[in-house]
Amino acid sequence: MQNTAARLLILNAALTITADPTMGEGLLGVRQGADVLIVGDSIARVGDGIRAAGARTIDADGCIVMPGFVDVHDHLWQSLIRGRGADQELPQWLAACVFALAAATITREESQAAVRIGALSLATGGVTTVVDWSHTFNPAFTDGNIAALADSGMRFVFGHSVYSPAMAEEAARIRLALAALPRAMGLHVCSHPSLSLQSQLETAAGFAGEHDLTLDVHFLEHQSQRADEPLAALRATGAVGRRLFLDHAVHATDAEIALLAEAGARVSHNPLSNLRLASGIMPLAKWHAAGAKVGLGLDGGTNDTPDMFNNMRVAVGLQRALAKSVGTYPGVADALRMATIGGAEALGLEDRIGSLTPGKLADVIVVDPSGVNFAPRGDLVSQLVFCGQPANVRDVIVGGRVLKRCGRLAGVAVKEAVRDAERAAASVWGRARG
Amino acid sequence: MQNTAARLLILNAALTITADPTMGEGLLGVRQGADVLIVGDSIARVGDGIRAAGARTIDADGCIVMPGFVDVHDHLWQSLIRGRGADQELPQWLAACVFALAAATITREESQAAVRIGALSLATGGVTTVVDWSHTFNPAFTDGNIAALADSGMRFVFGHSVYSPAMAEEAARIRLALAALPRAMGLHVCSHPSLSLQSQLETAAGFAGEHDLTLDVHFLEHQSQRADEPLAALRATGAVGRRLFLDHAVHATDAEIALLAEAGARVSHNPLSNLRLASGIMPLAKWHAAGAKVGLGLDGGTNDTPDMFNNMRVAVGLQRALAKSVGTYPGVADALRMATIGGAEALGLEDRIGSLTPGKLADVIVVDPSGVNFAPRGDLVSQLVFCGQPANVRDVIVGGRVLKRCGRLAGVAVKEAVRDAERAAASVWGRARG
């Protein structure tokens, strides 16, 4: 079959960051100018001077070729609340921006339009896989959300909220629907750990256990959530283990970090969101030292501009600010690793995505460092983290399909997508205020 | 004379942020869709439905029109060290990246090429005035530096280092040269306060006092600089007063903040640089509460990508992280104010730049929020700070002259500029290592 599959050859890169240490130098497996051959939806070869007669080619002359970013925590519908609640912290922001919209009964079309903009703004900045922790306010909302994800061309994990047996039934329906979608990478079961809402968490954890799914919860994002006793709630339901995925984990104590990392819990770090919502500085270096797998998240409406370069920079900088030392984790290469293969590991998807390893899915981006913000080019790995901007992402490929080419989203009517999202926002906010 | 001056009319804006509270709503003087008429190098009128027959027009349909950013602390030659020393903090970084290059005798051409790239990357992101704290390694370097600034079309304050009577003589020469340059806004006298180098500081402070110039010093950027006893050094030279400008001021105590703010010292805050170099979190809210005028700086080679949007976001976020409260200074409007009129005030240039007040110099930017990273458009002021990216800066006008038009630097051979900067970097680093 492989002979008939479409072939795409990425040529002439200045630098190829494989994110696979067995394939090149250092932690990031860096190669000088290796070509990348994609056959069908997968990476076939990475090497020097690859010839592939008849293959389509992408000339990456002078560019950096690397795996697409893996965004391990996001809420794509929250494009609806961009820039809103700018002077609110988590509890007030949730009330004004999330619960208010939950009550407004978002329709399928509105959800689809909002998620579409969220996906486009991630894709154009080089994100190829996203975990969309959806609030799944109602089944129509959920269907619109998933339709937009499926249409986006991006790879995604869908997070379905489960607070009740009815929502578990819905999640079961969605689980089957996702199995039929080519770029869906599974279902996360989303809930909120709180001792006062233990039956909700039991339902979610029970459903996750039954199907061996990840239980994906916001955990001590804001200091006020200590009152929920989330770890006690998780332990009481037997949810502390390798299936547990913790978002934010800003206010975890050393003992909690040790216990959770030891149990195999995985973590999303969302530094820009944490700054905006005054959540605090997440003890990333401690989580890493304890052995937890931590990926980077862009986190929807609280991180209004989906810029993974900025997210990496700030992830590095916040730990340095905390430690007042550059020797702390993460270094520059660590940040780039977290944004790619490290994120894939946190999701348990490292066998399929996150690096340019032959056999893996061909999620590849081409970053053009020829503009004034990189000049003069020197240490390109360091410059990716410190100089990179979303506008430098020239090409984006997911599973061999080109989503962005020469700086433009391919086959996307951007104006119409913006118009639809703005109509949806006007309509939803009109009802929320009404 | 005004009748013969070129007229430029900016029309159809969705939002006009004047940054002058007497001209519109709130702290930022916001107007819905006011036009801006520029005559010659100055703002002539801001109002609704301005007609100006024969004027050139810029159609800002759907865009935000606002004052250009004021970058109160930068080192433009440091494009030469972008991405370098990424895992070093200030003392080591200075040795590897600054002192190493000082010893390499940078030529006029190399300095000019490096500063040119620095200026272009600021201008394309909407910075219209920059303080270029130059290390003025040698007179040829200085001449190249100033030539690049003058050619850039940007407005600038030049910072000349003074550590010796010979450098004071050089600075005196440069002071006269700047007086003949149309967009030069004066000279800062740059030095380093340290009790162990008191004669250097005396020379600088003496020169600054003699000509009533600003004394512009890095102050407690890194905790190790406490050993220099910089405040004692400044007091001993009589430099504590309204002419004093302090860069970074991260590790100042409450008592030092009170004393310096009371004396009228002004401050640059460089949050992205402070993160990268592990300098710590500057107590901005305290400086503000004490009454100090604080502007935002992008700080050259330690903040490799000149992105004032990101700088504003992080300035907001770091204080929130410190306070674990969104109620702390700066709010969103405060951050935008700091990046415009607040920066102008910190430089003592508020009568000439920083807001769209008629009579002031016409330094104006047009930001296009129609892309996927702003959608759906809502509270545009908040979205500027939280969603903005340099690529959204569509047009940049300095003194009525258009530097960027429809997303492209006007009349700039970018490839050649990059090539020249890369040749300069290769040559300089070759000598530094040799």
mmCIF file of C-alpha atoms in Angstrom, chain A residues 160-426:
data_model
loop_
_atom_site.group_PDB
_atom_site.id
_atom_site.type_symbol
_atom_site.label_atom_id
_atom_site.label_comp_id
_atom_site.label_asym_id
_atom_site.label_seq_id
_atom_site.Cartn_x
_atom_site.Cartn_y
_atom_site.Cartn_z
ATOM 1 C CA HIS A 160 -15.559 15.413 27.905
ATOM 2 C CA SER A 161 -16.813 16.650 31.246
ATOM 3 C CA VAL A 162 -18.444 14.064 33.489
ATOM 4 C CA TYR A 163 -20.294 15.269 36.572
ATOM 5 C CA SER A 164 -23.296 12.935 36.449
ATOM 6 C CA PRO A 165 -24.397 9.546 35.118
ATOM 7 C CA ALA A 166 -26.110 11.356 32.237
ATOM 8 C CA MET A 167 -22.851 13.027 31.294
ATOM 9 C CA ALA A 168 -21.081 9.684 31.540
ATOM 10 C CA GLU A 169 -23.585 8.319 29.045
ATOM 11 C CA GLU A 170 -22.878 11.259 26.793
ATOM 12 C CA ALA A 171 -19.155 10.647 27.144
ATOM 13 C CA ALA A 172 -19.687 7.020 26.186
ATOM 14 C CA ARG A 173 -21.484 8.148 23.038
ATOM 15 C CA ILE A 174 -18.639 10.548 22.227
ATOM 16 C CA ARG A 175 -16.053 7.845 22.825
ATOM 17 C CA LEU A 176 -17.563 5.790 20.049
ATOM 18 C CA ALA A 177 -17.925 8.801 17.761
ATOM 19 C CA LEU A 178 -14.258 9.721 18.224
ATOM 20 C CA ALA A 179 -13.156 6.223 17.260
ATOM 21 C CA ALA A 180 -14.407 6.938 13.748
ATOM 22 C CA LEU A 181 -12.492 10.230 13.367
ATOM 23 C CA PRO A 182 -9.058 9.974 11.781
ATOM 24 C CA ARG A 183 -7.128 12.496 13.893
ATOM 25 C CA ALA A 184 -8.902 11.941 17.206
ATOM 26 C CA MET A 185 -6.390 10.548 19.689
ATOM 27 C CA GLY A 186 -8.805 9.532 22.369
ATOM 28 C CA LEU A 187 -10.991 10.815 25.142
ATOM 29 C CA HIS A 188 -10.116 12.417 28.447
ATOM 30 C CA VAL A 189 -12.683 12.287 31.215
ATOM 31 C CA CYS A 190 -12.872 15.775 32.717
ATOM 32 C CA SER A 191 -14.096 16.534 36.191
ATOM 33 C CA HIS A 192 -13.345 18.588 39.260
ATOM 34 C CA PRO A 193 -11.946 17.069 42.463
ATOM 35 C CA SER A 194 -13.647 18.388 45.563
ATOM 36 C CA LEU A 195 -14.560 16.553 48.746
ATOM 37 C CA SER A 196 -17.879 18.365 48.778
ATOM 38 C CA LEU A 197 -18.787 17.008 45.331
ATOM 39 C CA GLN A 198 -17.508 13.510 45.803
ATOM 40 C CA SER A 199 -20.297 11.706 43.965
ATOM 41 C CA GLN A 200 -19.474 13.715 40.826
ATOM 42 C CA LEU A 201 -15.849 12.687 40.973
ATOM 43 C CA GLU A 202 -16.785 9.063 41.674
ATOM 44 C CA THR A 203 -18.895 9.006 38.537
ATOM 45 C CA ALA A 204 -16.077 10.445 36.456
ATOM 46 C CA ALA A 205 -13.382 8.253 37.966
ATOM 47 C CA GLY A 206 -15.582 5.198 37.642
ATOM 48 C CA PHE A 207 -16.195 5.863 33.982
ATOM 49 C CA ALA A 208 -12.495 6.545 33.353
ATOM 50 C CA GLY A 209 -11.555 3.329 35.132
ATOM 51 C CA GLU A 210 -14.119 1.272 33.291
ATOM 52 C CA HIS A 211 -12.707 2.308 29.896
ATOM 53 C CA ASP A 212 -9.079 2.851 30.978
ATOM 54 C CA LEU A 213 -9.278 6.536 30.099
ATOM 55 C CA THR A 214 -7.357 9.494 31.463
ATOM 56 C CA LEU A 215 -9.085 11.418 34.250
ATOM 57 C CA ASP A 216 -8.176 15.041 33.507
ATOM 58 C CA VAL A 217 -8.780 17.525 36.327
ATOM 59 C CA HIS A 218 -7.884 21.095 37.232
ATOM 60 C CA PHE A 219 -5.813 20.723 40.374
ATOM 61 C CA LEU A 220 -4.889 23.472 42.822
ATOM 62 C CA GLU A 221 -4.790 26.074 40.086
ATOM 63 C CA HIS A 222 -5.887 28.799 42.491
ATOM 64 C CA GLN A 223 -4.996 28.903 46.157
ATOM 65 C CA SER A 224 -8.693 29.001 47.092
ATOM 66 C CA GLN A 225 -9.045 25.456 45.720
ATOM 67 C CA ARG A 226 -7.178 24.150 48.749
ATOM 68 C CA ALA A 227 -10.550 24.283 50.516
ATOM 69 C CA ASP A 228 -11.817 21.618 48.085
ATOM 70 C CA GLU A 229 -9.242 19.154 49.469
ATOM 71 C CA PRO A 230 -8.728 17.854 45.937
ATOM 72 C CA LEU A 231 -6.064 15.288 46.772
ATOM 73 C CA ALA A 232 -8.211 13.756 49.490
ATOM 74 C CA ALA A 233 -11.079 13.633 47.012
ATOM 75 C CA LEU A 234 -8.920 11.939 44.371
ATOM 76 C CA ARG A 235 -7.529 9.420 46.873
ATOM 77 C CA ALA A 236 -10.965 8.588 48.201
ATOM 78 C CA THR A 237 -12.111 7.652 44.707
ATOM 79 C CA GLY A 238 -8.975 5.636 44.000
ATOM 80 C CA ALA A 239 -8.105 8.010 41.179
ATOM 81 C CA VAL A 240 -4.497 8.652 42.150
ATOM 82 C CA GLY A 241 -2.462 6.718 39.633
ATOM 83 C CA ARG A 242 -1.149 6.622 36.095
ATOM 84 C CA ARG A 243 -4.525 7.512 34.589
ATOM 85 C CA LEU A 244 -4.615 10.819 36.429
ATOM 86 C CA PHE A 245 -3.800 14.024 34.563
ATOM 87 C CA LEU A 246 -3.485 17.220 36.603
ATOM 88 C CA ASP A 247 -3.899 20.676 35.104
ATOM 89 C CA HIS A 248 -1.921 23.586 36.568
ATOM 90 C CA ALA A 249 -0.909 22.042 39.910
ATOM 91 C CA VAL A 250 0.368 25.430 41.044
ATOM 92 C CA HIS A 251 -0.245 25.142 44.766
ATOM 93 C CA ALA A 252 0.760 21.534 45.398
ATOM 94 C CA THR A 253 2.989 21.004 48.414
ATOM 95 C CA ASP A 254 6.263 19.096 48.246
ATOM 96 C CA ALA A 255 4.588 16.080 49.827
ATOM 97 C CA GLU A 256 1.710 16.189 47.353
ATOM 98 C CA ILE A 257 4.139 16.481 44.446
ATOM 99 C CA ALA A 258 6.107 13.468 45.679
ATOM 100 C CA LEU A 259 3.001 11.360 46.201
ATOM 101 C CA LEU A 260 1.384 12.225 42.863
ATOM 102 C CA ALA A 261 4.546 11.930 40.780
ATOM 103 C CA GLU A 262 5.344 8.574 42.393
ATOM 104 C CA ALA A 263 1.856 7.361 41.496
ATOM 105 C CA GLY A 264 2.443 8.256 37.844
ATOM 106 C CA ALA A 265 0.143 11.255 37.595
ATOM 107 C CA ARG A 266 0.887 13.511 34.639
ATOM 108 C CA VAL A 267 0.726 17.289 34.609
ATOM 109 C CA SER A 268 0.011 20.272 32.375
ATOM 110 C CA HIS A 269 1.873 23.510 32.986
ATOM 111 C CA ASN A 270 0.172 26.661 31.723
ATOM 112 C CA PRO A 271 2.470 29.529 32.621
ATOM 113 C CA LEU A 272 0.797 32.326 30.652
ATOM 114 C CA SER A 273 -2.597 31.433 32.030
ATOM 115 C CA ASN A 274 -1.220 31.289 35.555
ATOM 116 C CA LEU A 275 0.160 34.808 35.168
ATOM 117 C CA ARG A 276 -3.042 36.268 33.763
ATOM 118 C CA LEU A 277 -5.267 34.784 36.450
ATOM 119 C CA ALA A 278 -2.852 35.569 39.292
ATOM 120 C CA SER A 279 -2.702 31.853 40.039
ATOM 121 C CA GLY A 280 0.948 31.961 41.019
ATOM 122 C CA ILE A 281 4.151 30.333 39.819
ATOM 123 C CA MET A 282 3.853 26.593 39.360
ATOM 124 C CA PRO A 283 6.739 24.633 40.975
ATOM 125 C CA LEU A 284 7.701 23.057 37.661
ATOM 126 C CA ALA A 285 11.275 22.253 38.673
ATOM 127 C CA LYS A 286 9.959 20.288 41.657
ATOM 128 C CA TRP A 287 7.440 18.347 39.590
ATOM 129 C CA HIS A 288 10.188 17.492 37.133
ATOM 130 C CA ALA A 289 12.633 16.469 39.841
ATOM 131 C CA ALA A 290 9.968 14.226 41.335
ATOM 132 C CA GLY A 291 9.735 12.424 38.002
ATOM 133 C CA ALA A 292 6.372 13.670 36.775
ATOM 134 C CA LYS A 293 5.819 13.959 33.056
ATOM 135 C CA VAL A 294 4.868 17.578 32.428
ATOM 136 C CA GLY A 295 3.712 19.117 29.155
ATOM 137 C CA LEU A 296 2.895 22.712 28.228
ATOM 138 C CA GLY A 297 -0.628 24.008 27.793
ATOM 139 C CA LEU A 298 -1.968 27.195 26.264
ATOM 140 C CA ASP A 299 -5.217 27.020 28.212
ATOM 141 C CA GLY A 300 -7.874 28.710 26.157
ATOM 142 C CA GLY A 301 -9.493 31.930 27.151
ATOM 143 C CA THR A 302 -7.093 32.690 29.937
ATOM 144 C CA ASN A 303 -4.190 32.728 27.545
ATOM 145 C CA ASP A 304 -5.700 34.804 24.879
ATOM 146 C CA THR A 305 -3.012 34.586 22.272
ATOM 147 C CA PRO A 306 -1.965 31.033 21.451
ATOM 148 C CA ASP A 307 1.776 31.532 21.238
ATOM 149 C CA MET A 308 3.790 28.458 22.204
ATOM 150 C CA PHE A 309 7.087 30.307 21.772
ATOM 151 C CA ASN A 310 6.011 32.780 24.407
ATOM 152 C CA ASN A 311 4.739 29.923 26.566
ATOM 153 C CA MET A 312 8.141 28.201 26.409
ATOM 154 C CA ARG A 313 9.991 31.447 27.186
ATOM 155 C CA VAL A 314 7.797 32.164 30.167
ATOM 156 C CA ALA A 315 8.026 28.558 31.396
ATOM 157 C CA VAL A 316 11.799 28.977 31.461
ATOM 158 C CA GLY A 317 11.668 32.476 32.907
ATOM 159 C CA LEU A 318 9.250 31.806 35.744
ATOM 160 C CA GLN A 319 11.359 29.017 37.192
ATOM 161 C CA ARG A 320 14.398 31.266 36.891
ATOM 162 C CA ALA A 321 12.523 34.053 38.645
ATOM 163 C CA LEU A 322 11.555 31.643 41.396
ATOM 164 C CA ALA A 323 15.017 30.138 41.804
ATOM 165 C CA LYS A 324 16.939 33.323 40.941
ATOM 166 C CA SER A 325 19.218 30.943 39.084
ATOM 167 C CA VAL A 326 19.549 29.898 35.460
ATOM 168 C CA GLY A 327 20.614 26.451 36.587
ATOM 169 C CA THR A 328 17.062 25.428 37.372
ATOM 170 C CA TYR A 329 14.863 23.211 35.215
ATOM 171 C CA PRO A 330 13.809 23.864 32.491
ATOM 172 C CA GLY A 331 16.732 24.932 30.343
ATOM 173 C CA VAL A 332 16.124 26.042 26.794
ATOM 174 C CA ALA A 333 16.272 22.542 25.319
ATOM 175 C CA ASP A 334 14.046 21.258 28.106
ATOM 176 C CA ALA A 335 11.396 23.835 27.224
ATOM 177 C CA LEU A 336 11.440 22.827 23.583
ATOM 178 C CA ARG A 337 11.254 19.205 24.643
ATOM 179 C CA MET A 338 8.250 19.912 26.889
ATOM 180 C CA ALA A 339 6.472 21.597 23.983
ATOM 181 C CA THR A 340 6.965 18.556 21.714
ATOM 182 C CA ILE A 341 7.903 15.003 22.761
ATOM 183 C CA GLY A 342 7.533 15.831 26.450
ATOM 184 C CA GLY A 343 3.926 16.825 25.871
ATOM 185 C CA ALA A 344 3.377 13.628 23.910
ATOM 186 C CA GLU A 345 4.784 11.624 26.832
ATOM 187 C CA ALA A 346 2.535 13.408 29.285
ATOM 188 C CA LEU A 347 -0.390 12.315 27.124
ATOM 189 C CA GLY A 348 0.892 8.761 26.702
ATOM 190 C CA LEU A 349 1.083 9.384 22.946
ATOM 191 C CA GLU A 350 4.852 9.319 22.618
ATOM 192 C CA ASP A 351 4.783 6.257 20.399
ATOM 193 C CA ARG A 352 2.724 8.103 17.809
ATOM 194 C CA ILE A 353 3.569 11.816 17.922
ATOM 195 C CA GLY A 354 6.027 14.347 19.337
ATOM 196 C CA SER A 355 9.198 13.615 17.381
ATOM 197 C CA LEU A 356 10.359 13.108 13.810
ATOM 198 C CA THR A 357 10.974 9.407 14.363
ATOM 199 C CA PRO A 358 10.277 7.215 11.311
ATOM 200 C CA GLY A 359 7.007 5.399 11.814
ATOM 201 C CA LYS A 360 5.424 8.186 13.816
ATOM 202 C CA LEU A 361 2.643 10.352 12.482
ATOM 203 C CA ALA A 362 3.932 13.154 10.285
ATOM 204 C CA ASP A 363 3.145 16.227 12.388
ATOM 205 C CA VAL A 364 5.840 18.626 11.286
ATOM 206 C CA ILE A 365 6.341 22.378 11.275
ATOM 207 C CA VAL A 366 8.721 24.562 9.310
ATOM 208 C CA VAL A 367 9.875 27.691 11.119
ATOM 209 C CA ASP A 368 11.437 30.460 9.074
ATOM 210 C CA PRO A 369 14.153 32.311 10.979
ATOM 211 C CA SER A 370 15.087 34.645 8.113
ATOM 212 C CA GLY A 371 13.166 37.660 9.429
ATOM 213 C CA VAL A 372 14.432 40.560 11.475
ATOM 214 C CA ASN A 373 13.371 39.038 14.801
ATOM 215 C CA PHE A 374 15.860 36.148 14.492
ATOM 216 C CA ALA A 375 18.677 38.071 12.807
ATOM 217 C CA PRO A 376 21.505 37.443 13.010
ATOM 218 C CA ARG A 377 20.971 33.686 13.112
ATOM 219 C CA GLY A 378 23.225 31.889 15.569
ATOM 220 C CA ASP A 379 22.167 29.179 18.008
ATOM 221 C CA LEU A 380 18.840 28.376 16.362
ATOM 222 C CA VAL A 381 17.595 26.100 19.152
ATOM 223 C CA SER A 382 18.035 28.835 21.694
ATOM 224 C CA GLN A 383 16.624 31.398 19.287
ATOM 225 C CA LEU A 384 13.511 29.290 18.698
ATOM 226 C CA VAL A 385 12.695 29.616 22.373
ATOM 227 C CA PHE A 386 13.835 33.197 22.900
ATOM 228 C CA CYS A 387 13.223 34.861 19.506
ATOM 229 C CA GLY A 388 10.375 32.828 18.000
ATOM 230 C CA GLN A 389 6.990 34.329 17.182
ATOM 231 C CA PRO A 390 3.898 32.613 15.769
ATOM 232 C CA ALA A 391 4.372 34.566 12.545
ATOM 233 C CA ASN A 392 7.655 32.705 11.989
ATOM 234 C CA VAL A 393 5.777 29.405 11.575
ATOM 235 C CA ARG A 394 5.798 29.099 7.796
ATOM 236 C CA ASP A 395 4.369 25.618 7.202
ATOM 237 C CA VAL A 396 2.309 23.259 9.321
ATOM 238 C CA ILE A 397 1.768 19.621 8.407
ATOM 239 C CA VAL A 398 -0.464 17.202 10.301
ATOM 240 C CA GLY A 399 -0.417 13.563 9.314
ATOM 241 C CA GLY A 400 1.130 14.493 5.985
ATOM 242 C CA ARG A 401 -1.570 17.049 5.218
ATOM 243 C CA VAL A 402 -0.461 20.656 4.800
ATOM 244 C CA LEU A 403 -2.507 22.988 7.019
ATOM 245 C CA LYS A 404 -0.352 26.075 6.556
ATOM 246 C CA ARG A 405 1.822 26.842 3.575
ATOM 247 C CA CYS A 406 4.131 29.797 3.087
ATOM 248 C CA GLY A 407 2.610 31.645 6.011
ATOM 249 C CA ARG A 408 -1.036 31.129 5.097
ATOM 250 C CA LEU A 409 -3.609 28.692 6.391
ATOM 251 C CA ALA A 410 -4.321 26.455 3.425
ATOM 252 C CA GLY A 411 -7.866 26.309 2.115
ATOM 253 C CA VAL A 412 -9.263 28.283 5.026
ATOM 254 C CA ALA A 413 -11.658 31.183 4.528
ATOM 255 C CA VAL A 414 -10.280 33.168 7.449
ATOM 256 C CA LYS A 415 -12.594 36.165 7.074
ATOM 257 C CA GLU A 416 -15.656 33.946 7.113
ATOM 258 C CA ALA A 417 -14.361 32.014 10.096
ATOM 259 C CA VAL A 418 -13.792 35.270 11.992
ATOM 260 C CA ARG A 419 -17.216 36.563 10.988
ATOM 261 C CA ASP A 420 -18.911 33.373 12.157
ATOM 262 C CA ALA A 421 -17.079 33.440 15.488
ATOM 263 C CA GLU A 422 -18.014 37.070 16.024
ATOM 264 C CA ARG A 423 -21.655 36.402 15.265
ATOM 265 C CA ALA A 424 -21.570 33.497 17.690
ATOM 266 C CA ALA A 425 -19.930 35.630 20.376
ATOM 267 C CA ALA A 426 -22.446 38.446 19.941
#
